[in-house]
Short mmCIF file of C-alpha atoms and ligand atoms in Angstrom, two decimals:
data_model
loop_
_atom_site.label_atom_id
_atom_site.label_comp_id
_atom_site.label_asym_id
_atom_site.label_seq_id
_atom_site.Cartn_x
_atom_site.Cartn_y
_atom_site.Cartn_z
CA MET E 1 -2.56 188.61 113.16
CA HIS E 2 -6.25 188.22 112.55
CA ASN E 3 -7.21 190.77 115.20
CA ILE E 4 -5.77 193.59 113.10
CA ILE E 5 -7.99 192.78 110.15
CA ALA E 6 -11.30 194.59 109.71
CA THR E 7 -14.46 193.02 110.95
CA CYS E 8 -17.11 194.63 108.71
CA LYS E 9 -18.83 191.98 106.62
CA ASN E 10 -21.78 193.46 104.78
CA GLN E 11 -21.17 193.22 101.03
CA GLU E 12 -24.00 195.68 100.25
CA LYS E 13 -22.14 198.56 101.83
CA THR E 14 -19.70 200.80 99.93
CA ASN E 15 -16.13 199.87 100.80
CA LEU E 16 -14.37 203.19 101.42
CA LEU E 17 -10.90 201.60 101.65
CA GLY E 18 -10.24 201.64 97.90
CA LEU E 19 -11.89 204.95 97.00
CA SER E 20 -9.41 207.35 95.40
CA PRO E 21 -9.40 210.85 96.94
CA THR E 22 -11.67 212.13 94.15
CA LYS E 23 -14.06 209.21 94.52
CA MET E 24 -14.14 209.74 98.29
CA ILE E 25 -15.23 213.37 97.74
CA ASP E 26 -17.89 212.14 95.28
CA PHE E 27 -19.11 209.60 97.83
CA PHE E 28 -19.54 212.22 100.57
CA ALA E 29 -21.21 214.61 98.11
CA SER E 30 -23.64 211.81 97.18
CA ILE E 31 -24.73 211.53 100.82
CA GLY E 32 -25.03 215.28 101.24
CA GLU E 33 -21.79 215.79 103.17
CA LYS E 34 -19.07 218.40 102.71
CA GLN E 35 -15.69 217.77 101.07
CA PHE E 36 -13.71 218.11 104.32
CA ARG E 37 -15.43 214.95 105.62
CA ALA E 38 -13.73 213.04 102.79
CA SER E 39 -10.36 214.41 103.96
CA GLN E 40 -11.04 213.39 107.55
CA VAL E 41 -12.09 209.87 106.61
CA LEU E 42 -9.11 209.41 104.25
CA GLN E 43 -6.79 210.28 107.12
CA TRP E 44 -8.54 207.97 109.58
CA ILE E 45 -8.39 205.04 107.20
CA HIS E 46 -4.98 205.40 105.60
CA GLN E 47 -2.89 207.35 108.09
CA ARG E 48 -4.25 205.91 111.30
CA GLY E 49 -5.30 202.47 110.05
CA ILE E 50 -8.82 202.80 111.50
CA ASP E 51 -11.54 200.59 110.04
CA CYS E 52 -14.47 201.34 112.37
CA PHE E 53 -16.43 204.55 111.96
CA SER E 54 -17.22 204.67 115.68
CA GLU E 55 -13.52 205.41 116.30
CA MET E 56 -13.46 208.38 113.91
CA THR E 57 -13.97 210.85 116.71
CA ASN E 58 -13.87 214.10 114.76
CA LEU E 59 -16.99 213.07 112.81
CA SER E 60 -20.37 213.90 114.31
CA LYS E 61 -22.18 211.02 116.03
CA SER E 62 -24.93 211.14 113.41
CA LEU E 63 -22.44 210.91 110.53
CA ARG E 64 -20.65 208.00 112.21
CA ASP E 65 -23.98 206.20 112.57
CA LYS E 66 -24.91 206.96 108.98
CA LEU E 67 -21.57 205.65 107.69
CA THR E 68 -21.88 202.50 109.76
CA THR E 69 -25.20 201.80 108.02
CA ILE E 70 -24.15 202.49 104.42
CA ALA E 71 -20.38 202.02 104.25
CA MET E 72 -17.48 199.93 105.51
CA VAL E 73 -13.70 199.82 105.53
CA GLN E 74 -12.91 196.27 104.56
CA PRO E 75 -9.40 195.06 103.72
CA PRO E 76 -8.91 191.63 102.14
CA LYS E 77 -8.34 188.60 104.35
CA VAL E 78 -4.79 187.60 105.29
CA SER E 79 -4.33 183.82 104.93
CA TYR E 80 -0.68 183.62 105.93
CA PHE E 81 2.08 185.84 107.29
CA LYS E 82 5.73 185.07 107.79
CA GLU E 83 8.77 187.14 108.69
CA SER E 84 12.12 185.91 107.41
CA THR E 85 15.28 186.10 109.53
CA ASP E 86 16.56 188.90 107.29
CA GLY E 87 13.44 190.97 108.13
CA THR E 88 11.64 190.31 104.86
CA CYS E 89 7.90 189.87 105.49
CA LYS E 90 5.38 188.11 103.34
CA TRP E 91 1.61 188.14 103.36
CA ILE E 92 -0.62 185.77 101.42
CA ILE E 93 -3.89 187.54 100.85
CA GLN E 94 -7.18 185.98 99.83
CA VAL E 95 -9.09 188.17 97.38
CA THR E 96 -12.83 188.21 96.64
CA SER E 97 -12.49 185.71 93.79
CA GLY E 98 -11.08 183.25 96.36
CA SER E 99 -7.61 183.34 94.79
CA LEU E 100 -4.44 183.92 96.74
CA VAL E 101 -2.07 186.78 95.99
CA GLU E 102 0.97 188.00 97.83
CA ALA E 103 2.67 191.10 99.14
CA VAL E 104 6.31 191.19 100.21
CA TYR E 105 8.06 193.76 102.42
CA ILE E 106 11.81 194.15 102.01
CA PRO E 107 13.57 196.26 104.64
CA GLU E 108 16.82 198.01 103.84
CA ASN E 109 18.90 200.52 105.79
CA ASP E 110 16.98 203.66 105.05
CA ARG E 111 13.84 202.31 103.44
CA GLY E 112 11.27 199.53 103.35
CA THR E 113 9.81 198.46 100.02
CA LEU E 114 6.44 196.76 99.67
CA CYS E 115 5.95 194.68 96.53
CA VAL E 116 2.22 194.50 95.76
CA SER E 117 0.09 192.39 93.41
CA SER E 118 -2.41 193.82 90.95
CA GLN E 119 -4.03 190.62 89.65
CA ALA E 120 -4.56 187.04 90.79
CA GLY E 121 -2.61 185.18 88.11
CA CYS E 122 -1.74 186.84 84.82
CA ALA E 123 -2.88 186.32 81.24
CA LEU E 124 0.36 187.46 79.62
CA ASP E 125 2.16 184.15 80.06
CA CYS E 126 5.82 185.22 80.08
CA SER E 127 7.73 181.99 79.67
CA PHE E 128 9.85 182.31 82.84
CA CYS E 129 7.16 183.56 85.26
CA SER E 130 5.40 181.38 87.82
CA THR E 131 2.44 183.79 88.00
CA GLY E 132 2.07 183.51 84.22
CA LYS E 133 1.96 179.73 84.52
CA GLN E 134 -1.18 180.03 86.71
CA GLY E 135 -3.08 181.84 83.94
CA PHE E 136 -5.41 184.74 84.67
CA ASN E 137 -7.83 184.47 87.55
CA SER E 138 -9.11 187.92 88.53
CA ASN E 139 -8.33 191.60 88.78
CA LEU E 140 -7.77 192.92 92.28
CA SER E 141 -10.14 195.71 93.31
CA SER E 142 -8.58 199.00 94.41
CA SER E 143 -9.46 198.05 98.02
CA GLU E 144 -7.56 194.81 97.61
CA ILE E 145 -4.50 196.56 96.17
CA ILE E 146 -4.41 199.42 98.69
CA GLY E 147 -5.51 196.89 101.31
CA SER E 148 -2.08 195.20 100.98
CA LEU E 149 -0.41 198.47 101.95
CA TRP E 150 -2.98 199.17 104.68
CA ILE E 151 -2.45 195.70 106.17
CA ALA E 152 1.35 195.86 105.85
CA ASN E 153 1.68 199.26 107.54
CA LYS E 154 -0.63 198.24 110.33
CA HIS E 155 1.08 194.93 110.88
CA LEU E 156 4.64 196.26 110.59
CA ALA E 157 3.85 198.86 113.25
CA GLN E 158 2.97 196.03 115.64
CA LEU E 159 6.20 194.05 115.20
CA LYS E 160 8.75 193.92 118.03
CA GLN E 161 10.88 196.25 115.94
CA PRO E 162 8.27 198.40 114.19
CA LYS E 163 8.85 199.18 110.52
CA LYS E 164 7.21 201.31 107.87
CA VAL E 165 6.62 201.10 104.14
CA THR E 166 8.53 203.90 102.41
CA ASN E 167 8.36 202.60 98.80
CA VAL E 168 5.83 200.57 96.83
CA VAL E 169 6.56 198.58 93.67
CA PHE E 170 3.93 196.86 91.49
CA MET E 171 6.16 193.85 91.01
CA GLY E 172 4.06 191.18 92.69
CA MET E 173 1.54 189.04 90.85
CA GLY E 174 -0.18 190.30 87.74
CA GLU E 175 0.23 192.92 85.05
CA PRO E 176 -0.83 196.29 86.52
CA LEU E 177 -1.64 197.84 83.14
CA MET E 178 -4.21 195.08 82.52
CA ASN E 179 -6.09 196.34 85.61
CA PHE E 180 -5.70 200.01 84.81
CA ASP E 181 -8.49 201.78 86.72
CA ASN E 182 -8.02 199.93 90.01
CA VAL E 183 -4.24 200.28 89.86
CA VAL E 184 -4.48 204.01 89.14
CA ASP E 185 -6.96 204.55 92.00
CA SER E 186 -4.67 202.73 94.42
CA MET E 187 -1.62 204.68 93.19
CA GLN E 188 -3.46 207.93 93.77
CA LEU E 189 -4.04 206.88 97.37
CA MET E 190 -0.41 205.84 97.79
CA MET E 191 0.75 209.27 96.62
CA HIS E 192 -1.91 211.51 98.20
CA ASP E 193 -0.97 213.67 101.20
CA LEU E 194 -4.15 212.75 103.06
CA ALA E 195 -3.46 209.04 102.55
CA TYR E 196 0.07 207.55 102.38
CA GLY E 197 1.87 210.60 100.97
CA LEU E 198 4.56 208.65 99.12
CA SER E 199 6.47 210.72 96.56
CA LYS E 200 6.26 210.04 92.85
CA ARG E 201 9.75 208.51 92.97
CA LYS E 202 8.71 206.01 95.63
CA VAL E 203 5.83 204.37 93.81
CA THR E 204 6.88 202.25 90.82
CA LEU E 205 4.63 200.57 88.28
CA SER E 206 6.27 197.66 86.48
CA THR E 207 4.91 196.54 83.13
CA SER E 208 5.78 193.96 80.52
CA GLY E 209 4.68 196.44 77.86
CA VAL E 210 0.93 196.89 77.38
CA VAL E 211 1.54 199.79 75.02
CA PRO E 212 -1.93 201.42 74.70
CA ALA E 213 -2.33 201.49 78.50
CA LEU E 214 1.20 202.81 78.92
CA LEU E 215 0.44 205.62 76.47
CA LYS E 216 -2.55 206.73 78.56
CA LEU E 217 -0.82 206.27 81.92
CA ALA E 218 0.80 209.70 81.71
CA ASP E 219 -2.67 211.29 81.86
CA TYR E 220 -3.26 209.73 85.29
CA THR E 221 0.01 209.62 87.22
CA ASN E 222 3.64 210.74 87.37
CA ALA E 223 4.83 207.73 89.35
CA SER E 224 8.06 205.91 88.50
CA LEU E 225 8.05 203.40 85.68
CA ALA E 226 9.79 200.03 85.29
CA ILE E 227 9.77 198.09 82.03
CA SER E 228 10.30 194.33 81.99
CA LEU E 229 12.49 194.11 78.92
CA HIS E 230 14.37 190.78 79.10
CA ALA E 231 15.56 190.98 75.47
CA GLY E 232 16.96 193.57 73.06
CA THR E 233 15.46 192.10 69.88
CA ASP E 234 11.89 191.29 68.87
CA GLU E 235 12.93 187.80 67.84
CA LEU E 236 14.01 186.85 71.37
CA ARG E 237 11.43 188.96 73.21
CA ASN E 238 8.60 187.36 71.25
CA GLN E 239 9.59 184.04 72.82
CA LEU E 240 9.99 185.29 76.39
CA VAL E 241 7.29 187.97 76.64
CA PRO E 242 4.40 187.03 74.30
CA ILE E 243 2.76 190.50 74.54
CA ASN E 244 5.74 191.64 72.44
CA ARG E 245 4.15 189.97 69.41
CA LYS E 246 1.28 192.42 69.72
CA TYR E 247 3.33 195.46 70.76
CA PRO E 248 6.89 195.06 69.47
CA LEU E 249 9.94 196.88 70.82
CA LYS E 250 9.68 199.90 68.52
CA GLN E 251 6.20 200.66 69.88
CA LEU E 252 7.24 199.91 73.45
CA ILE E 253 10.26 202.23 73.31
CA ALA E 254 8.11 205.00 71.79
CA ALA E 255 5.57 204.58 74.61
CA VAL E 256 8.34 204.69 77.24
CA LYS E 257 9.68 207.93 75.69
CA HIS E 258 6.16 209.37 75.71
CA TYR E 259 5.76 208.59 79.43
CA MET E 260 9.20 209.93 80.36
CA ASP E 261 8.61 213.13 78.34
CA SER E 262 5.33 213.65 80.21
CA LEU E 263 7.17 213.79 83.55
CA SER E 264 8.72 217.19 82.77
CA ASP E 265 11.67 216.34 84.98
CA SER E 266 14.85 215.61 83.09
CA LYS E 267 16.37 213.79 86.08
CA ARG E 268 13.79 210.97 86.11
CA VAL E 269 14.86 207.65 84.61
CA VAL E 270 12.95 204.50 83.70
CA THR E 271 14.04 201.26 85.36
CA ILE E 272 14.69 198.46 82.90
CA GLU E 273 14.18 195.03 84.44
CA TYR E 274 16.06 192.20 82.78
CA THR E 275 15.59 188.67 84.07
CA LEU E 276 18.76 186.73 83.26
CA LEU E 277 18.16 183.21 81.91
CA ALA E 278 21.21 180.99 81.47
CA GLY E 279 22.19 180.56 77.81
CA ILE E 280 19.01 182.31 76.62
CA ASN E 281 19.52 186.06 77.10
CA ASP E 282 22.73 186.38 79.13
CA LEU E 283 25.39 186.30 76.40
CA PRO E 284 27.55 189.23 75.17
CA GLU E 285 25.52 189.49 71.97
CA HIS E 286 22.37 190.01 74.08
CA ALA E 287 24.02 192.77 76.12
CA LYS E 288 25.01 194.40 72.83
CA SER E 289 21.43 194.41 71.49
CA VAL E 290 20.12 195.80 74.80
CA ALA E 291 22.71 198.60 74.73
CA LYS E 292 21.75 199.47 71.16
CA LEU E 293 18.03 199.51 71.95
CA LEU E 294 18.40 201.69 75.05
CA LYS E 295 21.02 204.10 73.81
CA ASN E 296 18.72 207.14 73.83
CA ILE E 297 16.62 206.20 76.86
CA PRO E 298 17.40 207.74 80.27
CA CYS E 299 17.42 204.54 82.29
CA LYS E 300 18.95 202.37 84.94
CA ILE E 301 19.08 198.63 84.35
CA ASN E 302 18.18 196.13 87.06
CA LEU E 303 19.35 192.58 86.32
CA ILE E 304 17.23 189.90 87.99
CA PRO E 305 18.92 186.49 88.10
CA PHE E 306 16.20 183.97 87.26
CA ASN E 307 14.38 182.59 90.31
CA GLN E 308 13.83 178.93 89.64
CA PHE E 309 10.51 177.33 90.52
CA PRO E 310 9.28 173.76 90.13
CA GLY E 311 8.44 173.05 86.52
CA SER E 312 10.35 176.04 85.15
CA ASP E 313 12.21 175.56 81.90
CA TYR E 314 15.14 177.84 82.62
CA GLN E 315 18.28 177.99 84.74
CA ARG E 316 19.77 180.83 86.71
CA PRO E 317 23.08 181.92 85.12
CA SER E 318 26.38 181.49 86.95
CA ASN E 319 27.67 184.46 88.94
CA ASN E 320 30.37 184.85 86.29
CA ALA E 321 27.80 185.11 83.52
CA ILE E 322 25.74 187.60 85.56
CA HIS E 323 28.71 189.83 86.23
CA ARG E 324 29.95 189.53 82.65
CA PHE E 325 26.55 190.75 81.45
CA GLN E 326 26.59 193.60 83.95
CA ARG E 327 30.12 194.62 82.93
CA SER E 328 29.36 194.74 79.24
CA LEU E 329 26.45 197.13 79.86
CA VAL E 330 28.46 199.23 82.31
CA GLU E 331 31.18 199.55 79.66
CA GLN E 332 28.53 200.97 77.32
CA GLY E 333 27.83 203.68 79.92
CA PHE E 334 24.74 202.25 81.63
CA TYR E 335 24.07 202.22 85.36
CA VAL E 336 23.42 198.55 86.12
CA THR E 337 22.35 196.89 89.37
CA ILE E 338 21.85 193.22 90.20
CA ARG E 339 18.84 192.30 92.31
CA LYS E 340 19.88 190.49 95.43
CA THR E 341 17.86 187.50 96.59
CA ARG E 342 16.08 188.23 99.87
CA GLY E 343 13.81 186.27 102.18
CA ASP E 344 14.78 182.93 100.63
CA GLU E 345 13.31 180.87 103.44
CA ILE E 346 9.85 182.34 102.91
CA ASN E 347 10.00 182.20 99.11
CA ALA E 348 9.97 185.96 98.92
CA ALA E 349 10.66 185.99 95.19
CA CYS E 350 7.53 187.34 93.50
CA GLY E 351 4.85 184.80 92.67
CA GLN E 352 6.53 181.95 94.47
CA LEU E 353 5.03 181.68 97.93
CA VAL E 354 1.50 181.16 96.69
CA GLY E 355 2.79 178.13 94.77
CA SER E 356 4.55 176.72 97.80
CA ILE E 357 1.55 177.29 100.08
CA GLU E 358 -0.54 175.30 97.64
CA ASP E 359 2.09 172.54 97.65
CA LYS E 360 3.96 172.56 100.94
CA THR E 361 6.50 170.05 99.68
CA LYS E 362 8.09 172.68 97.49
CA ARG E 363 11.15 174.23 99.01
CA ASN E 364 12.35 175.61 95.73
CA GLN E 365 14.04 178.78 96.85
CA ARG E 366 15.91 177.76 99.96
CA HIS E 367 19.11 176.48 98.41
CA LEU E 368 19.54 178.98 95.64
CA GLN E 369 22.99 180.37 95.48
CA LYS E 370 23.22 183.98 96.66
CA LEU E 371 24.91 186.45 94.46
CA ALA E 372 28.17 187.84 95.70
CA SER E 373 27.93 191.59 96.26
CA LYS E 374 29.98 193.59 93.90
CA THR E 375 30.29 197.33 93.98
CA THR E 376 32.04 199.37 91.35
CA LYS E 377 31.46 202.98 90.40
CA ASN E 378 28.59 202.18 88.12
CA ALA E 379 27.50 198.79 89.36
CA GLU E 380 26.15 197.59 92.64
CA THR E 381 23.96 194.92 94.13
CA ILE E 382 20.57 196.03 95.40
CA THR E 383 17.23 194.53 96.25
CA PHE E 384 14.85 196.72 94.27
N1 SAH T 401 3.64 192.04 85.31
C1 SAH T 401 4.59 193.02 85.64
C2 SAH T 401 4.93 193.07 87.11
C3 SAH T 401 5.08 191.78 87.86
S1 SAH T 401 6.45 190.78 87.51
C4 SAH T 401 5.83 192.86 84.80
O1 SAH T 401 5.97 191.84 84.14
O2 SAH T 401 6.63 193.78 84.81
C5 SAH T 401 7.81 191.64 88.28
C6 SAH T 401 9.17 191.33 87.66
O3 SAH T 401 9.61 190.00 88.00
C7 SAH T 401 9.14 191.40 86.14
O4 SAH T 401 10.26 192.09 85.65
C8 SAH T 401 9.20 189.94 85.76
O5 SAH T 401 9.68 189.78 84.48
C9 SAH T 401 10.10 189.36 86.82
N2 SAH T 401 9.99 187.92 86.98
C10 SAH T 401 8.89 187.14 86.86
N3 SAH T 401 9.21 185.85 87.10
C11 SAH T 401 10.51 185.80 87.40
C12 SAH T 401 11.41 184.76 87.76
N4 SAH T 401 11.01 183.49 87.87
N5 SAH T 401 12.69 185.08 87.99
C13 SAH T 401 13.11 186.35 87.91
N6 SAH T 401 12.31 187.38 87.58
C14 SAH T 401 11.03 187.11 87.32
FE1 SF4 T 402 2.44 188.56 83.90
FE2 SF4 T 402 4.58 190.05 84.62
FE3 SF4 T 402 4.55 187.36 84.96
FE4 SF4 T 402 4.68 188.37 82.49
S1 SF4 T 402 6.22 188.61 84.14
S2 SF4 T 402 3.37 186.67 83.14
S3 SF4 T 402 3.40 190.18 82.68
S4 SF4 T 402 3.24 188.83 85.99
#
């Protein structure tokens, strides 16, 4: 594993890994080089996974030497890697602050989704989230965020059965809109033809509702959006998602509409994530308030049965309660999926492996009951 990770060490050098396409052009301009050099280097780094300038053979020898002196391509350090029997892969990555974050790869028939982190810890303290319980530690740099994708692609290509990342979701640790600039730079790389070339539908930013940042997001990207809703009334959401006290549902829904309107594509929908907590937000009255709130929003709803972790205050609902909740929303005309648990044996649920690495006695996910698959016209079980 370690041999695939970059070897450059000098902190004084500019790390080209996280430079957005525009910033890469600016960098080459600043050293008196033409724009096409930025395109070449972007392709070497992101499409071929090269981290040493000496291997970038279509650059002149003098430029390669110059880059070696002033720049580097340095991904973050991988502390741990594990592949689950169902093909799910998990990386624990050590970022500059010394904190550990994670990235998870979930293979499915026709795609492979990488779940990336944007922050070490999170300040927003949602009551059911293990990342929130850690508090905020640091923002990831754009090299650390895109570095997760760079590492994953490189590593997946070396597996016995090589795989590829086709989709990226910002559903790992942290709140992406609290690390706006670095997240936007990394998304631009994910979606740029000279880098990863993922389409706007295949990169999804998930937010708990940082309204001012969501309002400005449309000026920077047209990626897909997921909103972590978890409640249909302010009274309940204030308890579960404290940022709601600052930016209540009326403001959040207006910001979602603003973003969706900016996409100028009537077929795009926002994903609504709803973590189901037994007896707290999984009753018929809760489904009713969600349906009322979302009635004019083009959306699909993804129900996430609560992933228990040591010290958590909540329970995962029964399968009956989960399917009852799904049915009541389907009956109101919504498209509703249930997130399937994957990679249990490596604690692939977001935010959970870091905890179990720090305390190896925790085997919190292994025995969780798996949801039975259920497919109806408007309801199915999916992973992301
Ligand atoms: N901060 C962002 C993205 C990371 S969290 C956000 O909140 O959207 C990704 C998703 O996992 C969110 O919908 C979050 O609410 C959900 N989640 C967090 N902890 C969970 C848990 N223990 N069980 C189930 N879902 C959880
Ligand atoms: Fe932060 Fe998202 Fe966890 Fe809330 S759910 S504490 S916003 S990572």
